[in-house]
mmCIF file of C-alpha atoms and ligand atoms in Angstrom:
data_model
loop_
_atom_site.group_PDB
_atom_site.id
_atom_site.type_symbol
_atom_site.label_atom_id
_atom_site.label_comp_id
_atom_site.label_asym_id
_atom_site.label_seq_id
_atom_site.Cartn_x
_atom_site.Cartn_y
_atom_site.Cartn_z
ATOM 1 C CA MET A 170 0.347 29.885 10.086
ATOM 2 C CA ASN A 171 0.892 26.746 7.992
ATOM 3 C CA ASN A 172 0.778 24.436 10.967
ATOM 4 C CA LEU A 173 -0.537 20.907 11.302
ATOM 5 C CA PHE A 174 -4.107 20.665 12.622
ATOM 6 C CA VAL A 175 -5.923 17.696 14.138
ATOM 7 C CA TYR A 176 -9.715 17.734 14.493
ATOM 8 C CA CYS A 177 -10.444 15.996 17.815
ATOM 9 C CA GLU A 178 -13.689 14.192 18.456
ATOM 10 C CA ILE A 179 -15.382 14.157 21.828
ATOM 11 C CA GLU A 180 -17.981 11.599 22.840
ATOM 12 C CA GLU A 181 -19.758 12.177 26.153
ATOM 13 C CA GLY A 182 -16.880 14.316 27.404
ATOM 14 C CA VAL A 183 -14.191 11.810 26.437
ATOM 15 C CA VAL A 184 -11.684 12.384 23.609
ATOM 16 C CA LEU A 185 -11.776 9.490 21.125
ATOM 17 C CA ASP A 186 -8.673 7.306 20.940
ATOM 18 C CA VAL A 187 -8.346 7.955 17.217
ATOM 19 C CA SER A 188 -7.925 11.687 17.912
ATOM 20 C CA LEU A 189 -5.190 10.998 20.478
ATOM 21 C CA GLU A 190 -3.489 8.652 18.005
ATOM 22 C CA LEU A 191 -3.573 11.403 15.379
ATOM 23 C CA LEU A 192 -2.158 13.937 17.835
ATOM 24 C CA THR A 193 0.730 11.542 18.510
ATOM 25 C CA LYS A 194 1.363 11.110 14.783
ATOM 26 C CA GLY A 195 0.762 14.806 14.184
ATOM 27 C CA ARG A 196 3.384 15.717 16.788
ATOM 28 C CA SER A 197 6.078 13.667 15.070
ATOM 29 C CA LEU A 198 5.124 15.017 11.605
ATOM 30 C CA ALA A 199 5.119 18.594 12.968
ATOM 31 C CA ASN A 200 8.608 18.023 14.393
ATOM 32 C CA GLN A 201 9.814 16.917 10.975
ATOM 33 C CA LEU A 202 8.191 19.945 9.344
ATOM 34 C CA LYS A 203 9.422 22.238 12.135
ATOM 35 C CA CYS A 204 5.916 23.616 12.579
ATOM 36 C CA GLN A 205 3.397 23.671 15.419
ATOM 37 C CA LEU A 206 0.769 21.076 16.240
ATOM 38 C CA GLU A 207 -2.696 22.604 16.665
ATOM 39 C CA ALA A 208 -5.854 20.806 17.776
ATOM 40 C CA ILE A 209 -9.512 21.725 17.390
ATOM 41 C CA VAL A 210 -12.312 20.674 19.725
ATOM 42 C CA ILE A 211 -15.911 21.550 19.076
ATOM 43 C CA GLY A 212 -18.733 20.742 21.482
ATOM 44 C CA ASN A 213 -20.570 21.580 24.626
ATOM 45 C CA GLU A 214 -19.319 21.538 28.225
ATOM 46 C CA LEU A 215 -15.652 21.320 27.274
ATOM 47 C CA LYS A 216 -14.281 22.677 30.549
ATOM 48 C CA GLY A 217 -10.919 21.071 31.360
ATOM 49 C CA ILE A 218 -10.645 19.301 28.000
ATOM 50 C CA GLU A 219 -7.168 20.796 27.463
ATOM 51 C CA LYS A 220 -5.804 18.503 30.216
ATOM 52 C CA HIS A 221 -6.578 15.528 27.993
ATOM 53 C CA LEU A 222 -5.100 16.981 24.786
ATOM 54 C CA ILE A 223 -2.124 19.260 25.454
ATOM 55 C CA PRO A 224 0.052 16.459 26.975
ATOM 56 C CA TYR A 225 0.140 14.905 23.501
ATOM 57 C CA GLY A 226 2.323 17.805 22.403
ATOM 58 C CA VAL A 227 -0.370 20.273 21.313
ATOM 59 C CA ASP A 228 1.039 23.787 20.928
ATOM 60 C CA LYS A 229 -2.320 25.473 20.343
ATOM 61 C CA LEU A 230 -5.779 24.205 21.211
ATOM 62 C CA HIS A 231 -8.737 25.860 19.482
ATOM 63 C CA VAL A 232 -11.885 25.448 21.574
ATOM 64 C CA PHE A 233 -15.338 26.100 20.146
ATOM 65 C CA GLU A 234 -17.939 25.644 22.844
ATOM 66 C CA GLY A 235 -21.647 26.228 22.589
ATOM 67 C CA LYS A 236 -25.122 24.768 22.585
ATOM 68 C CA GLY A 237 -25.920 23.153 19.264
ATOM 69 C CA LEU A 238 -22.329 21.964 18.726
ATOM 70 C CA TYR A 239 -22.865 18.631 20.494
ATOM 71 C CA PRO A 240 -24.053 16.097 19.404
ATOM 72 C CA TYR A 241 -22.327 16.594 16.053
ATOM 73 C CA THR A 242 -24.256 17.990 13.138
ATOM 74 C CA SER A 243 -22.607 18.625 9.781
ATOM 75 C CA LEU A 244 -23.141 22.329 9.120
ATOM 76 C CA PRO A 245 -21.830 24.044 12.281
ATOM 77 C CA HIS A 246 -18.700 21.873 12.453
ATOM 78 C CA THR A 247 -18.046 22.368 8.723
ATOM 79 C CA SER A 248 -18.405 26.148 9.017
ATOM 80 C CA ILE A 249 -16.021 26.261 11.967
ATOM 81 C CA LEU A 250 -13.318 24.292 10.184
ATOM 82 C CA VAL A 251 -13.709 26.073 6.851
ATOM 83 C CA ASN A 252 -13.624 29.554 8.400
ATOM 84 C CA LEU A 253 -10.824 28.722 10.825
ATOM 85 C CA PHE A 254 -8.739 27.233 8.013
ATOM 86 C CA LYS A 255 -9.300 30.346 5.866
ATOM 87 C CA GLU A 256 -7.727 32.340 8.716
ATOM 88 C CA GLU A 257 -5.030 29.914 9.809
ATOM 89 C CA LYS A 258 -4.076 28.363 6.459
ATOM 90 C CA PRO A 259 -2.887 25.009 7.835
ATOM 91 C CA GLN A 260 -0.610 22.904 5.668
ATOM 92 C CA ILE A 261 -2.074 19.633 6.966
ATOM 93 C CA CYS A 262 -5.367 18.587 8.587
ATOM 94 C CA LEU A 263 -5.899 15.109 10.034
ATOM 95 C CA MET A 264 -9.118 13.574 11.304
ATOM 96 C CA GLY A 265 -10.391 10.147 12.310
ATOM 97 C CA ALA A 266 -11.978 7.943 9.656
ATOM 98 C CA THR A 267 -15.027 7.762 11.891
ATOM 99 C CA VAL A 268 -18.650 8.355 10.971
ATOM 100 C CA ILE A 269 -18.075 12.039 11.775
ATOM 101 C CA GLY A 270 -14.711 12.278 9.985
ATOM 102 C CA ARG A 271 -16.190 10.672 6.888
ATOM 103 C CA ASP A 272 -18.945 13.288 6.842
ATOM 104 C CA LEU A 273 -16.898 16.323 7.856
ATOM 105 C CA GLY A 274 -13.650 15.709 5.939
ATOM 106 C CA PRO A 275 -15.120 15.749 2.429
ATOM 107 C CA ARG A 276 -17.293 18.784 3.218
ATOM 108 C CA VAL A 277 -14.305 20.791 4.409
ATOM 109 C CA SER A 278 -11.972 19.680 1.631
ATOM 110 C CA SER A 279 -14.613 20.371 -0.997
ATOM 111 C CA ALA A 280 -15.305 23.876 0.398
ATOM 112 C CA LEU A 281 -11.571 24.627 0.367
ATOM 113 C CA THR A 282 -10.913 22.658 -2.872
ATOM 114 C CA SER A 283 -8.076 20.928 -1.109
ATOM 115 C CA GLY A 284 -8.436 17.176 -1.742
ATOM 116 C CA LEU A 285 -8.520 14.436 0.868
ATOM 117 C CA THR A 286 -7.251 10.864 1.176
ATOM 118 C CA ALA A 287 -9.527 8.618 3.219
ATOM 119 C CA ASP A 288 -8.472 5.664 5.370
ATOM 120 C CA CYS A 289 -4.707 6.209 5.292
ATOM 121 C CA THR A 290 -2.672 3.418 6.840
ATOM 122 C CA ALA A 291 0.529 5.474 7.106
ATOM 123 C CA LEU A 292 1.505 9.139 6.952
ATOM 124 C CA GLU A 293 5.007 10.356 6.176
ATOM 125 C CA ILE A 294 6.775 13.494 5.066
ATOM 126 C CA GLY A 295 8.775 13.534 1.835
ATOM 127 C CA ASP A 296 9.576 15.333 -1.397
ATOM 128 C CA HIS A 297 7.833 14.861 -4.730
ATOM 129 C CA GLU A 298 9.259 15.425 -8.173
ATOM 130 C CA ASP A 299 6.765 16.291 -10.905
ATOM 131 C CA LYS A 300 8.800 15.218 -13.929
ATOM 132 C CA LYS A 301 6.245 16.574 -16.407
ATOM 133 C CA GLU A 302 6.327 20.067 -14.907
ATOM 134 C CA GLY A 303 10.012 19.831 -13.958
ATOM 135 C CA LYS A 304 9.134 20.879 -10.417
ATOM 136 C CA THR A 305 10.181 19.484 -7.049
ATOM 137 C CA TYR A 306 7.905 19.884 -4.050
ATOM 138 C CA LYS A 307 9.517 19.736 -0.621
ATOM 139 C CA ASN A 308 8.059 18.249 2.556
ATOM 140 C CA LEU A 309 4.693 17.036 1.316
ATOM 141 C CA LEU A 310 2.414 14.764 3.307
ATOM 142 C CA TYR A 311 2.653 11.252 1.891
ATOM 143 C CA GLN A 312 -0.869 9.869 2.310
ATOM 144 C CA ILE A 313 -0.375 6.120 2.131
ATOM 145 C CA ARG A 314 -3.196 3.600 1.761
ATOM 146 C CA PRO A 315 -4.094 0.372 -0.051
ATOM 147 C CA ALA A 316 -5.666 0.990 -3.460
ATOM 148 C CA PHE A 317 -7.182 -1.032 -6.319
ATOM 149 C CA GLY A 318 -8.775 -3.583 -3.996
ATOM 150 C CA GLY A 319 -5.641 -3.754 -1.871
ATOM 151 C CA ASN A 320 -3.454 -4.935 -4.739
ATOM 152 C CA ILE A 321 -1.125 -1.955 -4.418
ATOM 153 C CA VAL A 322 -0.130 0.381 -1.639
ATOM 154 C CA ALA A 323 -0.539 3.886 -3.063
ATOM 155 C CA THR A 324 1.296 6.995 -1.906
ATOM 156 C CA ILE A 325 -0.877 10.014 -2.630
ATOM 157 C CA VAL A 326 0.392 13.600 -2.575
ATOM 158 C CA ASN A 327 -1.352 16.912 -2.834
ATOM 159 C CA PRO A 328 1.286 19.290 -4.220
ATOM 160 C CA ASP A 329 -0.577 22.550 -4.740
ATOM 161 C CA HIS A 330 -3.705 22.792 -2.634
ATOM 162 C CA ARG A 331 -3.899 23.275 1.100
ATOM 163 C CA PRO A 332 -4.581 21.892 3.580
ATOM 164 C CA GLN A 333 -3.383 18.406 2.721
ATOM 165 C CA MET A 334 -6.174 16.377 4.320
ATOM 166 C CA ALA A 335 -6.238 12.756 5.433
ATOM 167 C CA THR A 336 -8.432 10.518 7.538
ATOM 168 C CA VAL A 337 -7.087 7.541 9.496
ATOM 169 C CA ARG A 338 -8.981 4.759 11.242
ATOM 170 C CA GLU A 339 -8.827 4.085 14.933
ATOM 171 C CA GLY A 340 -6.032 1.723 15.975
ATOM 172 C CA VAL A 341 -3.832 2.326 12.932
ATOM 173 C CA MET A 342 -1.474 4.768 14.692
ATOM 174 C CA LYS A 343 -0.041 4.529 18.191
ATOM 175 C CA LYS A 344 -1.115 6.943 20.912
ATOM 176 C CA GLN A 345 1.480 8.228 23.314
ATOM 177 C CA ILE A 346 1.520 11.142 25.752
ATOM 178 C CA LEU A 347 4.521 13.381 25.065
ATOM 179 C CA ALA A 348 4.788 15.147 28.440
ATOM 180 C CA SER A 349 2.131 15.518 31.123
ATOM 181 C CA ASN A 350 3.299 19.105 31.751
ATOM 182 C CA TYR A 351 3.556 20.119 28.075
ATOM 183 C CA LYS A 352 2.870 23.835 27.648
ATOM 184 C CA GLY A 353 0.216 24.648 25.084
ATOM 185 C CA GLU A 354 -1.942 27.685 24.479
ATOM 186 C CA VAL A 355 -5.746 27.422 24.714
ATOM 187 C CA ILE A 356 -7.760 29.721 22.434
ATOM 188 C CA ASN A 357 -11.463 30.018 23.238
ATOM 189 C CA HIS A 358 -13.166 31.211 20.069
ATOM 190 C CA ASP A 359 -16.358 33.195 19.682
ATOM 191 C CA VAL A 360 -18.512 30.608 17.877
ATOM 192 C CA LYS A 361 -20.841 33.282 16.425
ATOM 193 C CA LYS A 362 -18.010 34.579 14.247
ATOM 194 C CA TYR A 363 -17.689 31.186 12.584
ATOM 195 C CA VAL A 364 -21.196 29.705 12.472
ATOM 196 C CA ALA A 365 -24.294 31.308 10.944
ATOM 197 C CA ASP A 366 -27.641 30.860 12.734
ATOM 198 C CA THR A 367 -28.937 28.990 9.690
ATOM 199 C CA ASP A 368 -26.252 26.306 10.251
ATOM 200 C CA TYR A 369 -28.221 25.115 13.289
ATOM 201 C CA VAL A 370 -31.090 24.014 11.056
ATOM 202 C CA ILE A 371 -30.858 20.451 12.394
ATOM 203 C CA GLU A 372 -31.449 19.870 16.073
ATOM 204 C CA VAL A 373 -30.731 16.462 17.600
ATOM 205 C CA ILE A 374 -33.694 15.711 19.852
ATOM 206 C CA GLU A 375 -32.976 12.116 20.749
ATOM 207 C CA ARG A 376 -29.887 10.041 20.122
ATOM 208 C CA HIS A 377 -29.304 6.296 20.404
ATOM 209 C CA VAL A 378 -25.764 4.981 20.200
ATOM 210 C CA GLU A 379 -25.237 1.240 20.010
ATOM 211 C CA LYS A 380 -22.302 0.132 22.136
ATOM 212 C CA ALA A 381 -19.719 -2.234 20.640
ATOM 213 C CA LYS A 382 -20.608 -5.875 21.292
ATOM 214 C CA ASN A 383 -16.986 -6.925 21.653
ATOM 215 C CA ASN A 384 -13.711 -5.516 22.922
ATOM 216 C CA LEU A 385 -11.528 -6.396 19.931
ATOM 217 C CA LYS A 386 -9.633 -3.105 20.026
ATOM 218 C CA GLY A 387 -8.826 -3.317 23.716
ATOM 219 C CA SER A 388 -8.061 -7.023 24.072
ATOM 220 C CA PRO A 389 -4.396 -7.980 24.559
ATOM 221 C CA ILE A 390 -5.029 -11.432 23.024
ATOM 222 C CA ILE A 391 -7.069 -12.085 19.869
ATOM 223 C CA ILE A 392 -7.960 -15.510 18.481
ATOM 224 C CA SER A 393 -8.893 -14.869 14.884
ATOM 225 C CA GLY A 394 -10.543 -17.349 12.559
ATOM 226 C CA GLY A 395 -10.595 -17.545 8.792
ATOM 227 C CA TYR A 396 -12.358 -19.520 6.097
ATOM 228 C CA GLY A 397 -10.168 -22.495 7.038
ATOM 229 C CA VAL A 398 -12.067 -22.832 10.328
ATOM 230 C CA GLY A 399 -14.709 -24.443 8.130
ATOM 231 C CA SER A 400 -18.003 -23.668 9.865
ATOM 232 C CA LYS A 401 -19.813 -21.581 12.453
ATOM 233 C CA ASP A 402 -19.803 -24.652 14.652
ATOM 234 C CA ASN A 403 -16.013 -24.932 14.477
ATOM 235 C CA PHE A 404 -15.775 -21.252 15.438
ATOM 236 C CA LYS A 405 -16.977 -22.399 18.888
ATOM 237 C CA LEU A 406 -13.494 -23.886 19.310
ATOM 238 C CA LEU A 407 -12.073 -20.375 18.951
ATOM 239 C CA PHE A 408 -14.496 -19.035 21.543
ATOM 240 C CA ASP A 409 -13.455 -21.869 23.891
ATOM 241 C CA LEU A 410 -9.777 -20.974 23.463
ATOM 242 C CA ALA A 411 -10.625 -17.280 23.905
ATOM 243 C CA LYS A 412 -12.432 -18.080 27.151
ATOM 244 C CA THR A 413 -9.438 -20.053 28.400
ATOM 245 C CA LEU A 414 -6.975 -17.271 27.552
ATOM 246 C CA ASN A 415 -9.320 -14.400 28.470
ATOM 247 C CA ALA A 416 -9.153 -13.217 24.870
ATOM 248 C CA GLU A 417 -11.456 -11.877 22.133
ATOM 249 C CA VAL A 418 -12.442 -13.597 18.889
ATOM 250 C CA GLY A 419 -11.794 -11.926 15.527
ATOM 251 C CA ALA A 420 -12.397 -13.097 11.968
ATOM 252 C CA SER A 421 -11.268 -12.660 8.384
ATOM 253 C CA ARG A 422 -13.666 -11.285 5.815
ATOM 254 C CA ALA A 423 -14.010 -14.695 4.157
ATOM 255 C CA ALA A 424 -15.136 -16.137 7.506
ATOM 256 C CA VAL A 425 -17.618 -13.280 7.977
ATOM 257 C CA ASP A 426 -18.932 -13.616 4.411
ATOM 258 C CA ALA A 427 -19.413 -17.358 4.965
ATOM 259 C CA GLY A 428 -21.520 -16.568 8.051
ATOM 260 C CA PHE A 429 -19.054 -18.154 10.517
ATOM 261 C CA ALA A 430 -18.708 -14.910 12.518
ATOM 262 C CA ASP A 431 -20.472 -11.559 12.938
ATOM 263 C CA HIS A 432 -19.394 -8.619 10.814
ATOM 264 C CA ASP A 433 -18.306 -6.523 13.803
ATOM 265 C CA ARG A 434 -15.540 -9.082 14.422
ATOM 266 C CA GLN A 435 -13.916 -8.577 10.998
ATOM 267 C CA ILE A 436 -10.269 -7.572 11.127
ATOM 268 C CA GLY A 437 -8.534 -5.902 8.211
ATOM 269 C CA GLN A 438 -8.710 -3.131 5.686
ATOM 270 C CA THR A 439 -12.502 -2.969 5.725
ATOM 271 C CA GLY A 440 -12.838 -4.144 9.317
ATOM 272 C CA VAL A 441 -11.177 -3.247 12.581
ATOM 273 C CA THR A 442 -7.455 -2.521 12.959
ATOM 274 C CA VAL A 443 -5.934 -4.183 16.019
ATOM 275 C CA ARG A 444 -2.504 -4.333 17.638
ATOM 276 C CA PRO A 445 -2.764 -6.892 20.472
ATOM 277 C CA LYS A 446 0.142 -8.460 22.338
ATOM 278 C CA LEU A 447 -0.771 -11.843 20.851
ATOM 279 C CA TYR A 448 -2.678 -12.607 17.641
ATOM 280 C CA ILE A 449 -3.483 -16.236 16.905
ATOM 281 C CA ALA A 450 -4.538 -16.603 13.255
ATOM 282 C CA CYS A 451 -6.471 -19.834 12.763
ATOM 283 C CA GLY A 452 -7.089 -20.988 9.184
ATOM 284 C CA ILE A 453 -6.300 -17.534 7.754
ATOM 285 C CA SER A 454 -4.249 -17.382 4.557
ATOM 286 C CA GLY A 455 -2.924 -13.855 5.128
ATOM 287 C CA GLN A 456 -4.073 -11.716 2.207
ATOM 288 C CA ILE A 457 -2.885 -8.105 2.246
ATOM 289 C CA GLN A 458 -6.347 -6.795 3.223
ATOM 290 C CA HIS A 459 -6.285 -8.953 6.354
ATOM 291 C CA ILE A 460 -2.642 -8.262 7.200
ATOM 292 C CA ALA A 461 -3.364 -4.507 7.025
ATOM 293 C CA GLY A 462 -5.511 -4.845 10.134
ATOM 294 C CA MET A 463 -3.237 -6.960 12.364
ATOM 295 C CA GLN A 464 0.397 -6.675 11.257
ATOM 296 C CA GLU A 465 1.274 -4.421 14.204
ATOM 297 C CA SER A 466 0.483 -7.224 16.690
ATOM 298 C CA SER A 467 3.449 -7.824 19.015
ATOM 299 C CA MET A 468 3.416 -11.574 18.448
ATOM 300 C CA ILE A 469 1.648 -13.596 15.764
ATOM 301 C CA ILE A 470 0.974 -17.344 15.852
ATOM 302 C CA SER A 471 -0.384 -18.957 12.705
ATOM 303 C CA ILE A 472 -2.296 -22.238 12.774
ATOM 304 C CA ASN A 473 -2.644 -23.431 9.201
ATOM 305 C CA ASN A 474 -2.643 -26.750 7.373
ATOM 306 C CA ASP A 475 -0.697 -25.178 4.501
ATOM 307 C CA PRO A 476 2.980 -24.619 5.351
ATOM 308 C CA GLU A 477 3.168 -22.167 2.426
ATOM 309 C CA ALA A 478 0.313 -19.916 3.657
ATOM 310 C CA PRO A 479 1.411 -16.269 3.196
ATOM 311 C CA ILE A 480 0.558 -15.427 6.819
ATOM 312 C CA ASN A 481 3.365 -17.739 7.930
ATOM 313 C CA THR A 482 5.905 -15.279 6.513
ATOM 314 C CA ILE A 483 4.896 -12.627 9.074
ATOM 315 C CA ALA A 484 4.162 -15.055 11.938
ATOM 316 C CA ASP A 485 6.560 -15.418 14.874
ATOM 317 C CA TYR A 486 5.439 -19.043 15.342
ATOM 318 C CA VAL A 487 3.781 -21.360 12.837
ATOM 319 C CA ILE A 488 1.794 -24.420 13.868
ATOM 320 C CA ASN A 489 1.319 -26.640 10.862
ATOM 321 C CA GLY A 490 -1.944 -28.511 11.373
ATOM 322 C CA THR A 491 -5.702 -28.190 11.273
ATOM 323 C CA VAL A 492 -7.679 -25.915 13.544
ATOM 324 C CA GLU A 493 -9.754 -28.913 14.688
ATOM 325 C CA GLU A 494 -6.720 -30.827 15.940
ATOM 326 C CA VAL A 495 -4.550 -27.946 17.235
ATOM 327 C CA ILE A 496 -6.995 -25.801 19.224
ATOM 328 C CA PRO A 497 -8.308 -28.537 21.582
ATOM 329 C CA LYS A 498 -4.666 -29.413 22.328
ATOM 330 C CA MET A 499 -3.837 -25.773 23.048
ATOM 331 C CA ILE A 500 -6.751 -25.546 25.493
ATOM 332 C CA LYS A 501 -5.795 -28.848 27.149
ATOM 333 C CA PHE A 502 -2.095 -28.014 27.569
ATOM 334 C CA TYR A 503 -2.728 -24.424 28.654
ATOM 335 C CA LYS A 504 -5.073 -25.666 31.382
ATOM 336 C CA GLN A 505 -2.594 -28.374 32.407
ATOM 337 C CA ASN A 506 0.343 -25.976 32.577
ATOM 338 C CA SER A 507 -1.441 -23.172 34.367
ATOM 339 C CA LYS A 508 -2.613 -25.290 37.310
HETATM 340 C C1 FAD B 69 -11.499 -4.239 -1.131
HETATM 341 C C2 FAD B 69 -11.287 -5.458 -0.306
HETATM 342 C C3 FAD B 69 -11.291 -5.339 1.065
HETATM 343 C C4 FAD B 69 -11.078 -6.466 1.865
HETATM 344 N N1 FAD B 69 -11.069 -6.310 3.234
HETATM 345 C C5 FAD B 69 -10.776 -7.369 3.992
HETATM 346 C C6 FAD B 69 -10.710 -7.244 5.414
HETATM 347 O O1 FAD B 69 -10.937 -6.175 5.998
HETATM 348 N N2 FAD B 69 -10.367 -8.339 6.128
HETATM 349 C C7 FAD B 69 -10.114 -9.559 5.563
HETATM 350 O O2 FAD B 69 -9.806 -10.516 6.288
HETATM 351 N N3 FAD B 69 -10.200 -9.704 4.234
HETATM 352 C C8 FAD B 69 -10.540 -8.656 3.447
HETATM 353 N N4 FAD B 69 -10.649 -8.829 2.100
HETATM 354 C C9 FAD B 69 -10.634 -10.217 1.562
HETATM 355 C C10 FAD B 69 -9.242 -10.777 1.381
HETATM 356 O O3 FAD B 69 -8.742 -10.444 0.101
HETATM 357 C C11 FAD B 69 -9.262 -12.317 1.496
HETATM 358 O O4 FAD B 69 -10.201 -12.844 0.574
HETATM 359 C C12 FAD B 69 -9.614 -12.831 2.881
HETATM 360 O O5 FAD B 69 -8.832 -12.186 3.849
HETATM 361 C C13 FAD B 69 -9.337 -14.330 2.927
HETATM 362 O O6 FAD B 69 -9.776 -14.841 4.142
HETATM 363 P P1 FAD B 69 -9.183 -16.187 4.741
HETATM 364 O O7 FAD B 69 -7.706 -16.059 4.882
HETATM 365 O O8 FAD B 69 -9.969 -16.513 5.936
HETATM 366 O O9 FAD B 69 -9.591 -17.250 3.621
HETATM 367 P P2 FAD B 69 -8.698 -18.042 2.586
HETATM 368 O O10 FAD B 69 -7.856 -17.127 1.798
HETATM 369 O O11 FAD B 69 -9.615 -18.947 1.878
HETATM 370 O O12 FAD B 69 -7.708 -18.898 3.489
HETATM 371 C C14 FAD B 69 -8.076 -19.982 4.273
HETATM 372 C C15 FAD B 69 -6.822 -20.556 4.898
HETATM 373 O O13 FAD B 69 -7.173 -21.575 5.794
HETATM 374 C C16 FAD B 69 -6.298 -22.678 5.621
HETATM 375 N N5 FAD B 69 -7.042 -23.860 6.038
HETATM 376 C C17 FAD B 69 -8.006 -24.539 5.355
HETATM 377 N N6 FAD B 69 -8.514 -25.521 6.137
HETATM 378 C C18 FAD B 69 -7.865 -25.448 7.327
HETATM 379 C C19 FAD B 69 -7.962 -26.168 8.532
HETATM 380 N N7 FAD B 69 -8.857 -27.178 8.692
HETATM 381 N N8 FAD B 69 -7.131 -25.828 9.573
HETATM 382 C C20 FAD B 69 -6.208 -24.812 9.428
HETATM 383 N N9 FAD B 69 -6.086 -24.114 8.296
HETATM 384 C C21 FAD B 69 -6.917 -24.401 7.260
HETATM 385 C C22 FAD B 69 -5.919 -22.636 4.153
HETATM 386 O O14 FAD B 69 -4.672 -23.272 3.948
HETATM 387 C C23 FAD B 69 -5.832 -21.140 3.907
HETATM 388 O O15 FAD B 69 -4.527 -20.677 4.190
HETATM 389 C C24 FAD B 69 -10.871 -7.726 1.277
HETATM 390 C C25 FAD B 69 -10.854 -7.832 -0.116
HETATM 391 C C26 FAD B 69 -11.045 -6.725 -0.900
HETATM 392 C C27 FAD B 69 -11.029 -6.872 -2.385
#
């Protein structure tokens, strides 16, 4: 009762990274709250799935297995969560800000009148004082995310209704196995008790999933270009450097909007969140919406012709110069020195 639940997504038998990241975060929040971490998986052919989840510190794994539960459709998954939560009364529920999470989260929170904060960039536990009511709430989930176009970072709390629900994008939290031999209980539920036959009204007959065209999330080095790169043609310089360093190319929203780079390369609040070992920001000013997607990079190099560019304040190294002059030199010297 009153535990922390994570809804885990499975795609072709593999647990999504975002779910594992949320289990890692969920474990540390559950420790703070001194409660259990529970996970939910819903799908078909889930045999052995516990091996991939329990090592993240899952105390209880709820498995719902059956035909019609994979690929995802809204109604059966919603019914499972709503009915399970009515029984289990979790205090917190986390899910990925994926296409599925964005569909499922609001349905569940609306059915339970619980409220939900989408796209959180941090989750913490803390108290909240309602000065108007003269009431103090202990150990609430702080649901932290940029608000008002990224001009403020808002901390949102949900004092009275449960569960406190939040979605988080992939890459925002770290994933870390707690112990490969962690002991967790697996509960195989009878799906019929949770899902009505009418919930299977939609049957997926054929499904086409477009694979990502780049490996931004997995690349240890990212060369990212902003509006200061100047043109699509100049972006070729970034691709040349990326080829030399075996890296991926990212972009700011201004660069994407200007047509210098494809949208799926956008990094930031409304793009991808990355945490590579090395992030080279070329002609990027460093607005908060961009920083939100790359500030966890281990090392940041900024190439900018403005020594006062805000990104320089978070960069480990700053190269003051233009992209056009600096990048060819980087390629030349890297090649020279790595012979
Ligand atoms: C709701 C919302 C969501 C947003 N989401 C995102 C997001 O996900 N990702 C994102 O990136 N932005 C996002 N933005 C936009 C963000 O606010 C900025 O407008 C954007 O990040 C600026 O991109 P930039 O740094 O490339 O361009 P600019 O701010 O124009 O900066 C260009 C930089 O290049 C430098 N420069 C110019 N010429 C050269 C040269 N030849 N060589 C080297 N340096 C040069 C300049 O000094 C400057 O620092 C969002 C905005 C809003 C309101």
